[in-house]
XYZ file of C-alpha atoms in Angstrom:
776
model
C -3.087 21.712 -38.641
C -0.044 20.294 -40.403
C 1.396 18.735 -37.733
C 3.000 15.146 -37.924
C 1.006 12.383 -35.812
C 2.858 10.493 -33.190
C 4.945 7.711 -33.881
C 3.084 3.987 -34.773
C -0.062 6.199 -35.280
C -1.491 5.307 -38.868
C -3.469 8.097 -40.346
C -7.255 6.772 -41.719
C -5.767 7.156 -44.931
C -3.952 3.913 -44.620
C -6.744 1.764 -43.116
C -8.358 -0.782 -45.329
C -12.384 -0.716 -45.971
C -14.105 -3.620 -44.061
C -14.133 -6.195 -45.549
C -13.629 -7.722 -49.229
C -15.684 -5.632 -51.836
C -16.645 -3.115 -49.840
C -16.677 0.677 -51.265
C -13.598 2.677 -50.586
C -16.067 5.996 -49.326
C -19.536 6.697 -47.948
C -22.341 7.865 -50.328
C -21.258 9.031 -53.389
C -22.651 6.541 -56.904
C -24.496 4.547 -54.656
C -26.427 7.236 -54.072
C -26.984 8.732 -57.264
C -28.289 5.206 -57.945
C -31.000 4.945 -54.759
C -31.936 8.311 -56.278
C -32.536 6.923 -59.913
C -33.919 3.808 -58.571
C -36.541 5.548 -56.520
C -37.638 8.753 -58.589
C -37.767 6.584 -62.011
C -40.133 3.677 -60.493
C -43.631 4.771 -60.532
C -43.874 6.459 -57.904
C -41.333 8.796 -59.278
C -43.362 12.176 -59.690
C -45.512 11.584 -56.620
C -41.692 10.924 -55.029
C -40.951 14.456 -56.422
C -43.837 16.410 -54.928
C -43.297 15.060 -51.703
C -39.320 16.338 -52.032
C -40.619 19.370 -52.943
C -43.259 19.927 -50.097
C -42.822 22.520 -47.569
C -42.873 20.072 -44.457
C -39.390 19.277 -42.836
C -37.756 15.921 -43.586
C -38.909 12.424 -42.327
C -35.657 11.065 -41.486
C -33.099 12.449 -38.995
C -33.233 15.559 -37.019
C -30.581 17.333 -38.374
C -33.436 18.150 -40.618
C -34.128 19.800 -43.898
C -37.235 21.565 -45.467
C -39.980 23.462 -43.518
C -41.105 27.103 -45.454
C -37.735 26.880 -47.743
C -38.834 23.881 -49.113
C -38.103 20.231 -48.717
C -34.369 20.439 -50.634
C -33.227 23.884 -48.495
C -32.417 23.843 -44.884
C -32.476 27.059 -42.445
C -29.785 29.124 -44.468
C -30.954 28.314 -47.729
C -29.033 25.880 -48.475
C -29.815 23.775 -51.348
C -29.783 20.008 -52.203
C -30.030 18.722 -48.864
C -31.735 15.717 -49.378
C -30.345 12.465 -48.810
C -31.084 9.118 -49.855
C -31.937 8.132 -46.219
C -34.974 11.053 -46.513
C -35.190 9.108 -49.981
C -36.050 5.563 -48.567
C -38.401 6.856 -45.654
C -40.843 8.888 -48.033
C -40.904 6.219 -50.284
C -42.020 3.700 -47.522
C -44.773 6.163 -46.875
C -45.698 6.338 -50.334
C -46.730 2.860 -50.790
C -49.798 1.431 -51.446
C -52.679 -0.045 -49.102
C -51.675 -2.963 -46.893
C -54.325 -5.559 -48.741
C -56.830 -6.300 -47.117
C -56.242 -10.141 -47.419
C -52.937 -9.261 -45.305
C -55.234 -8.858 -41.947
C -58.168 -11.127 -42.929
C -56.184 -13.883 -44.432
C -53.176 -14.168 -42.334
C -52.908 -15.440 -38.500
C -51.159 -13.337 -36.263
C -49.005 -15.698 -35.604
C -48.393 -15.580 -39.483
C -47.322 -11.957 -38.634
C -45.326 -12.961 -36.030
C -42.318 -14.455 -38.107
C -42.019 -11.368 -40.757
C -38.871 -9.430 -40.622
C -38.863 -5.885 -40.050
C -38.168 -4.891 -44.009
C -41.051 -7.253 -44.490
C -43.695 -5.875 -42.553
C -42.836 -2.715 -43.450
C -43.218 -3.403 -46.846
C -46.711 -4.626 -45.959
C -47.752 -0.716 -46.959
C -49.690 1.804 -45.319
C -52.320 0.964 -42.646
C -55.272 2.368 -44.189
C -58.206 1.602 -41.759
C -58.277 1.126 -37.789
C -57.575 -2.506 -36.904
C -58.623 -4.423 -33.494
C -57.263 -7.863 -32.425
C -59.310 -9.031 -29.810
C -58.423 -11.641 -27.345
C -58.459 -15.253 -27.913
C -59.019 -14.010 -31.561
C -56.344 -15.103 -34.375
C -56.833 -12.127 -36.557
C -56.762 -8.220 -36.483
C -60.199 -6.943 -37.792
C -60.990 -4.031 -38.978
C -63.071 -1.772 -36.905
C -65.035 1.985 -37.019
C -63.686 5.375 -35.625
C -66.793 5.172 -33.564
C -66.360 2.386 -31.613
C -62.213 3.160 -31.447
C -63.329 6.482 -28.913
C -65.631 4.014 -27.421
C -62.805 1.311 -27.019
C -60.690 4.290 -25.900
C -62.389 6.087 -23.728
C -63.564 3.214 -21.330
C -59.512 2.198 -21.619
C -58.124 5.318 -20.172
C -60.564 5.892 -17.562
C -58.191 3.644 -14.969
C -56.279 4.965 -12.033
C -53.873 7.816 -13.675
C -50.614 5.428 -12.080
C -51.961 2.515 -14.437
C -52.496 4.686 -17.500
C -49.259 5.248 -19.870
C -47.722 6.761 -23.305
C -44.876 5.695 -25.662
C -43.685 8.452 -28.209
C -41.455 8.522 -31.080
C -39.777 11.827 -32.685
C -42.054 11.019 -35.854
C -44.532 13.033 -34.728
C -45.644 17.002 -34.631
C -44.770 19.243 -31.716
C -49.116 19.659 -31.731
C -49.287 15.910 -31.061
C -46.460 15.580 -28.595
C -48.131 18.525 -26.639
C -51.357 17.436 -26.540
C -49.952 13.874 -25.430
C -48.171 15.124 -22.580
C -51.317 17.359 -21.531
C -53.788 14.791 -22.027
C -52.279 12.318 -19.465
C -50.626 15.331 -17.166
C -54.444 16.644 -16.805
C -55.491 12.860 -16.165
C -52.715 12.914 -13.577
C -50.484 10.474 -14.899
C -46.818 11.343 -15.377
C -45.614 7.969 -17.194
C -44.924 9.890 -20.497
C -42.065 6.810 -21.955
C -40.514 8.468 -25.423
C -37.933 6.991 -27.541
C -34.943 9.551 -26.238
C -35.313 7.358 -23.000
C -33.455 4.904 -25.388
C -31.247 6.964 -27.014
C -29.737 10.756 -25.984
C -31.244 11.024 -22.184
C -27.784 10.940 -21.047
C -27.525 14.051 -23.468
C -30.009 15.832 -21.953
C -29.575 15.134 -18.490
C -25.687 15.687 -18.323
C -26.073 18.818 -20.666
C -28.852 20.026 -18.431
C -26.153 19.594 -15.330
C -23.429 20.924 -16.596
C -25.002 23.855 -18.873
C -28.382 23.990 -17.632
C -29.856 23.454 -21.249
C -30.255 19.557 -22.459
C -29.749 20.505 -26.282
C -27.536 21.684 -28.424
C -25.803 24.886 -27.885
C -24.617 24.838 -31.585
C -26.459 26.113 -34.015
C -25.810 25.197 -38.208
C -24.606 28.954 -38.674
C -22.125 28.589 -35.666
C -21.117 25.423 -36.384
C -20.036 26.572 -39.787
C -17.894 28.751 -38.316
C -15.906 26.148 -36.604
C -12.530 24.766 -37.798
C -12.414 22.184 -35.876
C -15.459 19.036 -34.740
C -14.454 16.676 -32.774
C -17.332 13.672 -33.954
C -17.303 10.985 -31.049
C -19.657 7.792 -31.187
C -21.206 8.832 -34.457
C -21.976 6.789 -37.829
C -23.338 10.163 -39.667
C -22.483 9.008 -43.304
C -25.213 6.180 -42.102
C -27.548 8.226 -39.812
C -26.833 11.885 -40.627
C -25.726 12.252 -43.847
C -26.563 15.701 -43.717
C -24.128 16.550 -41.122
C -21.175 15.400 -43.691
C -21.911 18.279 -46.073
C -20.880 20.450 -43.510
C -17.592 18.086 -42.456
C -16.661 18.418 -46.097
C -17.210 22.415 -46.243
C -14.808 22.452 -42.867
C -12.383 20.370 -44.417
C -12.096 22.096 -47.634
C -11.747 25.790 -45.435
C -8.941 23.891 -43.526
C -10.366 22.920 -40.817
C -9.841 19.654 -38.672
C -12.250 16.555 -37.993
C -11.039 14.468 -34.951
C -13.443 10.907 -34.714
C -13.223 8.888 -32.203
C -15.416 5.506 -32.971
C -14.318 1.881 -32.182
C -15.644 0.707 -35.580
C -13.728 2.609 -38.347
C -16.715 3.528 -40.467
C -15.704 4.231 -44.294
C -18.360 7.200 -44.256
C -15.888 8.628 -41.865
C -12.836 8.514 -43.996
C -14.131 9.621 -47.420
C -17.749 10.760 -48.426
C -18.983 11.336 -51.797
C -22.185 14.029 -51.414
C -24.340 15.053 -54.245
C -24.406 18.584 -52.881
C -20.960 18.936 -54.015
C -18.531 18.801 -57.750
C -18.130 15.647 -59.394
C -15.045 15.262 -57.867
C -16.659 14.249 -54.724
C -18.876 11.794 -56.307
C -16.608 10.275 -57.803
C -13.449 10.815 -55.740
C -14.725 11.347 -52.023
C -14.024 14.093 -49.676
C -11.862 13.405 -46.875
C -13.511 13.524 -43.247
C -11.204 12.155 -40.500
C -8.100 14.315 -39.925
C -7.470 11.930 -37.315
C -8.936 8.555 -36.221
C -9.049 6.961 -32.539
C -10.302 3.524 -31.943
C -10.890 3.249 -28.276
C -12.193 0.343 -26.296
C -16.293 0.421 -26.323
C -17.192 2.076 -23.031
C -13.947 3.693 -22.687
C -15.240 7.495 -23.604
C -14.750 8.953 -20.453
C -11.049 8.059 -20.017
C -10.654 9.166 -23.677
C -11.811 12.717 -22.811
C -10.114 12.294 -19.307
C -6.790 11.465 -21.348
C -7.329 14.609 -23.135
C -7.848 16.486 -20.851
C -4.549 15.962 -18.560
C -3.049 16.466 -21.906
C -4.194 19.622 -22.059
C -3.532 20.744 -18.391
C 0.355 19.175 -18.760
C 0.882 21.157 -21.643
C -0.609 24.659 -20.670
C -3.421 24.538 -22.617
C -6.356 24.914 -20.127
C -8.085 28.066 -20.112
C -7.803 29.110 -16.557
C -9.135 32.378 -16.624
C -12.315 30.884 -18.472
C -12.746 28.672 -15.724
C -12.407 30.845 -13.272
C -15.317 33.764 -14.441
C -17.591 31.321 -15.711
C -17.420 27.479 -14.427
C -18.144 26.465 -10.866
C -16.508 22.855 -9.653
C -13.107 23.285 -12.078
C -10.609 22.618 -9.492
C -11.986 19.138 -8.057
C -11.892 17.872 -11.747
C -8.358 19.610 -12.113
C -7.197 18.188 -8.939
C -8.633 14.682 -11.101
C -6.604 15.252 -13.650
C -3.249 15.596 -11.288
C -4.521 12.197 -9.838
C -5.279 10.284 -12.531
C -2.098 8.690 -13.682
C -1.703 7.920 -17.503
C -1.020 4.067 -17.521
C -5.085 3.778 -15.816
C -5.880 6.446 -18.224
C -4.389 4.090 -21.280
C -5.250 1.168 -19.866
C -8.984 2.132 -19.916
C -9.497 3.319 -23.069
C -6.824 0.878 -25.461
C -5.573 4.642 -26.596
C -1.294 5.320 -26.184
C -0.849 8.725 -24.063
C 0.578 9.386 -27.841
C -2.684 9.647 -29.892
C -4.474 11.107 -26.812
C -1.978 14.292 -26.730
C -2.203 14.381 -30.411
C -5.981 14.964 -30.051
C -5.258 17.562 -27.530
C -3.022 19.589 -29.421
C -5.100 19.172 -32.412
C -8.299 20.576 -30.014
C -6.165 23.489 -28.552
C -4.456 24.943 -31.705
C -8.492 25.656 -32.964
C -9.635 28.727 -32.955
C -13.229 26.919 -32.127
C -14.174 23.301 -31.656
C -17.426 21.743 -31.663
C -17.711 18.132 -29.781
C -20.638 16.347 -31.357
C -22.004 12.616 -30.307
C -24.343 10.416 -31.273
C -24.939 7.166 -29.192
C -21.869 5.947 -29.142
C -21.635 8.102 -25.998
C -25.285 7.572 -24.690
C -25.737 3.880 -24.916
C -23.376 3.166 -21.610
C -23.938 2.133 -17.914
C -22.531 5.468 -17.502
C -23.489 7.356 -20.472
C -23.971 10.902 -18.286
C -20.824 10.380 -17.512
C -19.504 10.341 -20.935
C -21.704 13.769 -21.896
C -19.801 14.951 -18.561
C -16.337 14.250 -19.639
C -16.997 16.080 -23.333
C -18.656 19.137 -21.675
C -15.786 19.258 -18.995
C -13.274 18.903 -22.122
C -15.200 22.111 -23.799
C -14.724 23.941 -20.588
C -11.032 23.638 -20.411
C -10.108 24.121 -23.635
C -12.700 27.191 -24.088
C -15.005 26.103 -26.647
C -18.159 26.907 -24.726
C -20.101 29.850 -24.727
C -19.429 31.794 -28.156
C -19.696 30.906 -32.349
C -17.976 28.288 -33.382
C -17.569 26.131 -30.669
C -19.192 24.181 -28.112
C -21.458 20.739 -27.783
C -23.425 19.388 -29.929
C -25.672 15.878 -29.122
C -26.907 14.927 -32.687
C -29.505 13.450 -32.067
C -31.838 10.897 -34.261
C -35.497 10.935 -35.292
C -36.725 14.200 -36.848
C -38.467 15.645 -34.188
C -37.675 13.918 -31.163
C -35.613 16.716 -29.457
C -39.367 18.407 -30.118
C -41.058 15.785 -27.997
C -39.188 16.462 -25.163
C -39.346 20.330 -25.786
C -42.976 19.883 -25.349
C -43.256 18.088 -22.316
C -42.754 14.299 -23.168
C -40.457 13.514 -20.672
C -40.751 12.243 -16.740
C -38.416 14.979 -15.842
C -40.553 18.061 -16.435
C -38.778 21.335 -15.796
C -40.044 23.628 -13.414
C -40.848 26.188 -14.873
C -43.117 24.508 -17.485
C -44.452 22.643 -14.605
C -45.652 25.732 -13.545
C -47.167 26.913 -16.670
C -49.027 23.640 -17.147
C -50.837 24.191 -13.750
C -51.674 27.731 -14.075
C -53.300 26.726 -17.469
C -55.187 23.844 -15.907
C -55.606 25.574 -12.583
C -54.310 22.903 -10.785
C -51.038 21.199 -9.422
C -49.651 18.091 -11.157
C -49.144 15.241 -10.407
C -45.378 14.568 -8.037
C -45.841 10.736 -8.496
C -42.739 9.836 -10.429
C -43.073 8.544 -14.142
C -42.181 5.661 -15.913
C -39.202 6.336 -18.786
C -39.295 3.247 -21.242
C -37.349 0.967 -19.418
C -39.365 1.327 -15.818
C -42.926 1.263 -18.278
C -41.431 -2.393 -19.706
C -40.960 -3.371 -15.904
C -44.304 -1.866 -14.264
C -45.986 -3.894 -17.257
C -44.193 -6.843 -16.545
C -45.365 -6.662 -13.157
C -48.955 -5.700 -14.143
C -48.629 -2.014 -12.894
C -49.837 -0.646 -16.481
C -53.598 -1.209 -17.649
C -53.812 1.229 -20.331
C -50.489 2.011 -23.155
C -51.093 4.620 -25.991
C -48.133 4.401 -27.993
C -48.157 7.580 -30.519
C -45.370 5.716 -33.078
C -42.815 3.888 -32.552
C -41.628 0.376 -31.875
C -41.859 -0.066 -28.342
C -41.373 -3.827 -28.254
C -38.597 -3.607 -31.249
C -36.472 -0.719 -29.364
C -35.899 -2.380 -26.255
C -33.725 -4.393 -25.554
C -34.631 -8.202 -24.403
C -36.998 -8.604 -26.603
C -38.851 -11.512 -25.091
C -39.260 -9.521 -22.019
C -40.681 -6.530 -23.360
C -43.345 -8.878 -25.612
C -44.201 -10.835 -21.772
C -44.431 -7.203 -20.662
C -46.680 -5.832 -22.845
C -48.750 -9.124 -23.005
C -49.862 -8.189 -19.528
C -51.321 -4.655 -20.456
C -54.823 -4.840 -20.577
C -55.133 -2.055 -23.781
C -52.591 -1.507 -26.209
C -53.279 1.324 -28.548
C -50.751 1.547 -32.097
C -51.307 5.408 -34.120
C -49.196 4.393 -36.860
C -48.543 5.061 -40.656
C -47.629 1.502 -41.306
C -46.920 -2.030 -39.777
C -44.449 -2.478 -38.053
C -43.234 -5.817 -35.704
C -44.066 -3.898 -32.444
C -47.983 -4.232 -33.721
C -47.294 -8.133 -33.955
C -45.205 -9.042 -30.897
C -46.262 -6.151 -28.614
C -50.092 -7.453 -27.953
C -51.954 -6.249 -25.077
C -54.051 -9.174 -22.784
C -58.063 -8.060 -23.962
C -57.146 -5.844 -26.989
C -54.913 -4.365 -29.381
C -55.653 -1.647 -31.823
C -54.040 -0.645 -34.587
C -55.064 3.113 -35.620
C -53.777 4.408 -39.172
C -52.471 8.225 -39.116
C -51.499 10.655 -41.427
C -48.002 11.763 -42.232
C -46.359 14.760 -41.576
C -46.192 15.707 -45.516
C -50.172 14.652 -45.805
C -51.491 16.014 -42.578
C -54.793 18.144 -43.737
C -53.350 21.138 -41.359
C -49.758 22.887 -40.177
C -47.441 21.446 -38.071
C -44.445 22.087 -36.420
C -40.899 20.067 -35.605
C -37.478 21.456 -33.650
C -34.551 19.737 -35.227
C -31.715 18.865 -32.971
C -29.649 21.972 -32.924
C -32.742 23.990 -31.562
C -34.405 25.337 -35.047
C -38.267 24.688 -35.403
C -39.511 24.164 -38.668
C -43.788 24.948 -39.753
C -44.950 22.427 -42.005
C -47.365 23.112 -44.987
C -50.819 20.978 -44.952
C -50.742 18.028 -47.431
C -52.833 15.004 -48.657
C -52.948 11.651 -48.756
C -52.233 9.298 -51.857
C -54.412 6.475 -50.538
C -58.023 6.409 -51.982
C -60.775 5.288 -49.783
C -58.247 5.692 -46.583
C -60.153 5.852 -43.217
C -56.904 7.981 -41.706
C -57.371 10.698 -38.831
C -54.921 13.462 -37.744
C -52.822 12.385 -34.507
C -54.122 16.143 -33.088
C -57.265 15.084 -34.185
C -57.610 11.651 -32.676
C -55.918 13.291 -29.108
C -58.352 16.437 -29.026
C -61.474 14.147 -29.466
C -60.312 11.457 -26.998
C -59.329 14.436 -24.210
C -62.572 16.053 -25.183
C -64.723 12.976 -23.859
C -62.905 12.251 -20.953
C -62.759 16.200 -19.805
C -65.283 18.244 -21.578
C -64.707 21.623 -21.211
C -63.128 20.842 -17.909
C -60.509 23.116 -17.197
C -60.065 23.828 -20.886
C -62.203 23.427 -23.728
C -60.740 19.776 -24.973
C -62.852 20.274 -27.859
C -61.061 23.459 -29.114
C -57.999 21.593 -29.397
C -59.081 20.161 -32.737
C -57.876 23.481 -34.265
C -54.125 23.189 -34.282
C -53.729 26.854 -34.354
C -55.128 26.611 -30.825
C -52.813 24.470 -29.420
C -49.838 26.471 -30.641
C -50.876 29.421 -28.604
C -51.073 27.354 -25.782
C -47.656 26.005 -26.120
C -46.399 29.518 -26.583
C -47.802 30.391 -23.101
C -46.669 27.226 -21.389
C -43.072 26.071 -23.478
C -39.762 27.949 -22.241
C -38.632 29.393 -25.525
C -41.538 28.851 -28.035
C -43.227 32.195 -27.622
C -42.993 32.877 -31.542
C -44.862 29.705 -32.164
C -48.252 31.873 -31.487
C -47.468 33.847 -34.527
C -46.316 31.198 -36.798
C -49.440 30.815 -38.519
C -49.490 34.273 -39.791
C -45.796 35.083 -40.508
C -44.244 31.858 -41.831
C -41.412 32.990 -39.956
C -39.413 29.710 -38.536
C -37.433 30.363 -35.734
C -34.661 29.002 -32.860
C -35.559 28.198 -29.580
C -35.159 30.964 -27.238
C -32.443 30.452 -24.235
C -30.770 27.439 -25.771
C -27.528 28.701 -28.179
C -25.044 30.338 -26.208
C -22.922 33.152 -27.705
C -21.456 34.344 -24.643
C -20.907 31.931 -21.480
C -23.503 33.204 -19.493
C -25.528 29.769 -19.108
C -28.881 29.419 -17.655
C -28.052 27.955 -13.942
C -28.857 29.635 -10.653
C -25.466 31.450 -11.034
C -24.690 31.227 -14.666
C -21.884 29.371 -14.680
C -21.358 26.407 -16.120
C -21.296 22.999 -13.508
C -18.314 21.226 -13.623
C -17.453 17.941 -11.562
C -15.043 15.192 -11.774
C -15.910 11.923 -13.858
C -14.678 8.690 -12.571
C -12.813 6.438 -15.563
C -14.965 3.337 -15.686
C -14.186 -0.656 -14.662
C -14.551 -2.277 -18.259
C -14.384 -6.026 -17.513
C -16.004 -8.777 -19.428
C -17.145 -12.312 -18.219
C -15.227 -15.473 -18.473
C -16.898 -18.061 -20.955
C -18.191 -19.736 -17.854
C -20.619 -17.458 -16.948
C -22.347 -18.479 -20.287
C -22.301 -22.311 -20.006
C -18.406 -22.458 -20.872
C -16.862 -23.897 -24.188
C -16.467 -27.460 -24.619
C -12.961 -29.086 -24.204
C -11.572 -28.175 -28.175
C -14.406 -25.664 -28.715
C -13.419 -22.081 -30.697
C -14.831 -19.199 -28.980
C -14.143 -15.883 -27.304
C -16.084 -13.119 -24.903
C -16.671 -9.954 -26.663
C -17.978 -6.506 -25.909
C -20.652 -6.262 -28.691
C -22.317 -3.055 -30.033
C -25.647 -2.852 -31.488
C -25.976 -1.064 -34.613
C -27.912 0.077 -37.133
C -27.254 -0.835 -41.030
C -26.776 1.690 -43.737
C -30.194 1.202 -44.857
C -32.302 1.452 -41.826
C -33.885 4.260 -39.418
C -34.650 3.769 -36.109
C -36.086 0.093 -35.834
C -37.495 0.047 -40.115
C -34.895 -1.780 -42.033
C -34.738 -0.734 -45.801
C -32.690 -3.272 -47.174
C -31.201 -6.528 -45.836
C -27.243 -5.854 -46.226
C -24.576 -3.091 -45.330
C -21.921 -3.176 -48.491
C -20.040 0.195 -46.346
C -19.741 -2.571 -43.864
C -19.225 -5.537 -45.764
C -21.909 -7.009 -43.743
C -24.206 -8.400 -47.312
C -26.957 -9.213 -44.822
C -28.490 -8.775 -40.811
C -27.278 -12.528 -39.758
C -23.623 -11.046 -39.423
C -21.303 -9.989 -36.882
C -18.205 -7.860 -37.752
C -14.915 -9.145 -36.160
C -11.668 -8.311 -35.572
C -9.247 -10.568 -37.122
C -6.790 -10.766 -34.606
C -9.803 -11.560 -32.719
C -10.848 -14.681 -34.716
C -7.105 -15.598 -35.538
C -6.832 -16.095 -31.234
C -10.216 -17.669 -30.851
C -9.787 -20.056 -33.277
C -12.503 -18.736 -35.452
C -12.313 -17.918 -39.033
C -13.842 -15.324 -41.720
C -17.633 -16.515 -42.808
C -17.790 -19.169 -40.400
C -21.195 -19.733 -39.246
C -21.495 -19.232 -35.088
C -23.709 -19.176 -32.026
C -24.209 -15.794 -30.708
C -25.053 -16.176 -26.861
C -25.726 -13.004 -24.857
C -27.840 -13.104 -21.069
C -31.002 -13.239 -22.429
C -30.829 -16.137 -25.055
C -28.505 -17.290 -28.831
C -29.208 -16.591 -32.118
C -27.597 -19.276 -34.405
C -26.314 -19.500 -37.687
C -24.765 -16.010 -37.189
C -22.190 -15.449 -40.547
C -18.506 -14.001 -38.786
C -17.405 -10.873 -41.059
C -13.517 -9.777 -40.632
C -13.465 -5.813 -40.345
C -11.703 -2.845 -38.812
C -13.502 -2.762 -35.896
C -11.301 -2.686 -32.062
C -10.247 -5.378 -30.922
C -12.269 -7.292 -28.527
C -15.477 -5.819 -29.934
C -17.876 -6.910 -31.820
C -21.041 -5.313 -33.856
C -24.703 -6.956 -34.695
C -27.665 -5.472 -36.158
C -30.477 -3.690 -33.977
C -32.963 -4.557 -33.777
C -32.781 -8.518 -34.302
C -30.050 -8.434 -31.820
C -31.946 -7.632 -28.840
C -33.208 -11.179 -28.569
C -30.828 -12.196 -26.976
C -29.588 -9.104 -25.018
C -30.120 -7.862 -21.276
C -28.325 -4.645 -21.239
C -27.855 -2.618 -17.949
C -28.641 0.852 -18.069
C -27.251 4.542 -17.004
C -29.078 4.977 -13.461
C -28.904 8.786 -13.761
C -30.805 8.810 -17.263
C -32.631 5.180 -17.809
C -30.651 4.540 -21.053
C -29.803 1.037 -21.925
C -26.008 0.177 -22.336
C -26.309 -1.178 -26.152
C -22.780 -0.542 -27.304
C -21.269 -2.693 -24.577
C -23.259 -5.773 -24.147
C -21.123 -9.103 -22.905
C -21.908 -12.217 -25.765
C -20.111 -15.229 -25.847
C -19.450 -16.122 -29.614
C -18.968 -19.908 -30.050
C -17.729 -22.014 -33.153
C -17.732 -25.575 -32.372
C -15.048 -27.589 -32.196
C -11.745 -26.527 -33.647
C -10.508 -28.558 -36.483
C -7.713 -30.299 -34.793
C -9.879 -31.275 -31.208
C -11.963 -33.271 -33.799
C -9.857 -35.149 -35.329
C -8.066 -35.696 -31.672
C -11.787 -36.588 -30.724
C -12.212 -38.816 -33.882
C -8.970 -41.001 -32.963
C -9.579 -41.523 -29.823
C -12.785 -42.621 -30.949
C -11.445 -45.109 -33.308
C -9.105 -46.787 -30.717
C -12.034 -47.221 -28.799
C -14.495 -49.204 -30.906
C -11.246 -51.286 -31.854
């Protein structure tokens, strides 16, 4: 672990933070300050009660809580709540939205709210409807809601669709897909289509299972983690505790990210002694900053270095894989010059990373949307899986592949069948349950749904959580598409921008539901490492609110539509019965049938591989070559060009969340860790500023294929030359991201934009002199 870095490579400790005034570590005392402000506020006692509640965290899919209590993970480790969790809970504990907001403010006024402002309106407490031609949302009775919903669902099944997020429960997810499939529709779009679908598709193709093969216990046996395309300090702070432990036991963390994130250098966690909070714990042992979108080339380079140094586990490949020879032949045929030109890293850096991987006893390859948000996202996942297999790091404890999911139950939704790619085993089980074949008409994933709606092919859309308008690229296209759907229904706990911009043609319903810790019945959720948690019932703090549980709404709608055919849909009001159906039809979920009696949480069967025997037809992992991507950027002329003497350049834009943000919900405007004081900013490399004639803190226009944003402040920072970073969802207004054809996921992490800064000072002076000469 102590080998010297290659010549010319600067260890992460020598890199400066991203801008003046930026904290030198992630987490640390700002976390304590955030906790103090939240827990000492007037809502402090209720917040503490909720934090201790036996329910899974509302935030990321890394997760904590459940039957061990809110602060404890599945291994019994305490102090596992993060500030992101506190922010999410605090938002749910707001008072009800004042009546005057909807009765007194026109929809055109509500459309001017930012994500933060919409969220801070408060909690939804009564059903609302915006009718065609009206300017205000109006209150609605639940009887009227069900009459309207029942009528809206009586359309041809191919014109009926849903969209969902991981905020909800397994039980609600199961009912949603069961309802639509029983009606003959496979249009089950989900937020995972916009994030980790390449992980599901890629891992499924290689290993026969599309989730993490690494449990928390297995991760703690690794001595090396390769963390790719993840800003875990902001989006998965719980994971940082595991990386701190790994470093303390002498392990290594290789970080691969075009942006030098402060929290991936040092992180201060409240779960560790005061030393960690004061000075931070070292995280990255090696930090590589490749060209955005070149991850396949990075891993092909690591694989080639393993091959050339005799570190490929040939015996493992021969016994446990198929297709390895084609991968090895690609490595032999691919020149180092092609690899380094593509990824922008040196051969020495890639060889050093390969040496660290080869030397480790057990390596976990972990990644987030920096891998999946590309036009070749599925190939990226294949390249990581190939690297794990070539180095013998799959199918044993302390090693394997580990996609880091975003929302807390997004993986559970996939397990429950909320997907357009339903597994054959579950399809057969559902057909046996319903007593008839399911439709074979392919369903719409999220991007296909937007396209179909824009073409007028969707009549009714039910959104179970999420912000479909805000999560999509090209905000104007999303608004236009949703505006061509007759009826749009949103089940939600709080208002979001989508409720004001994603409006149906005839009617839009916003329906208030209980959140996870106040639902009056037990629910379950699935963490990204395949652990199923049981959430105890709770009660809402809202007075005189008229809320419904998501299970209750979906079961009642199903009863009205289908009665007792072919199952007793009314009985689905009982979540215990729903869990029995899940046990019968969802692979690996057998233990859920008795969880109410035993309170015993469990890992989903058949996903955690401690032996290299995979659920493929042959039992072997299926390898395939991964071609290097062709990464080019358009010329300024494709954006209309730069005026003579105008400062500017074309960059590969990375869209990202800020440190105080959860999906499309923004909790704070700025991002101190990146040195970005507000959301109308663009993070750029200093060398790009120098060569383009732009300057730090200058206000510029950023132009994408779908439009422009003006008055954007340049923030200089430690980002890869040729790349830039802006905040999602605001930047969606100007981008049209291409999709990965194998998964349908947009390429949010490599979007060409033109940054325009106006005339350079020299050109302005020259122009002024010429004008003066002409006037004389």
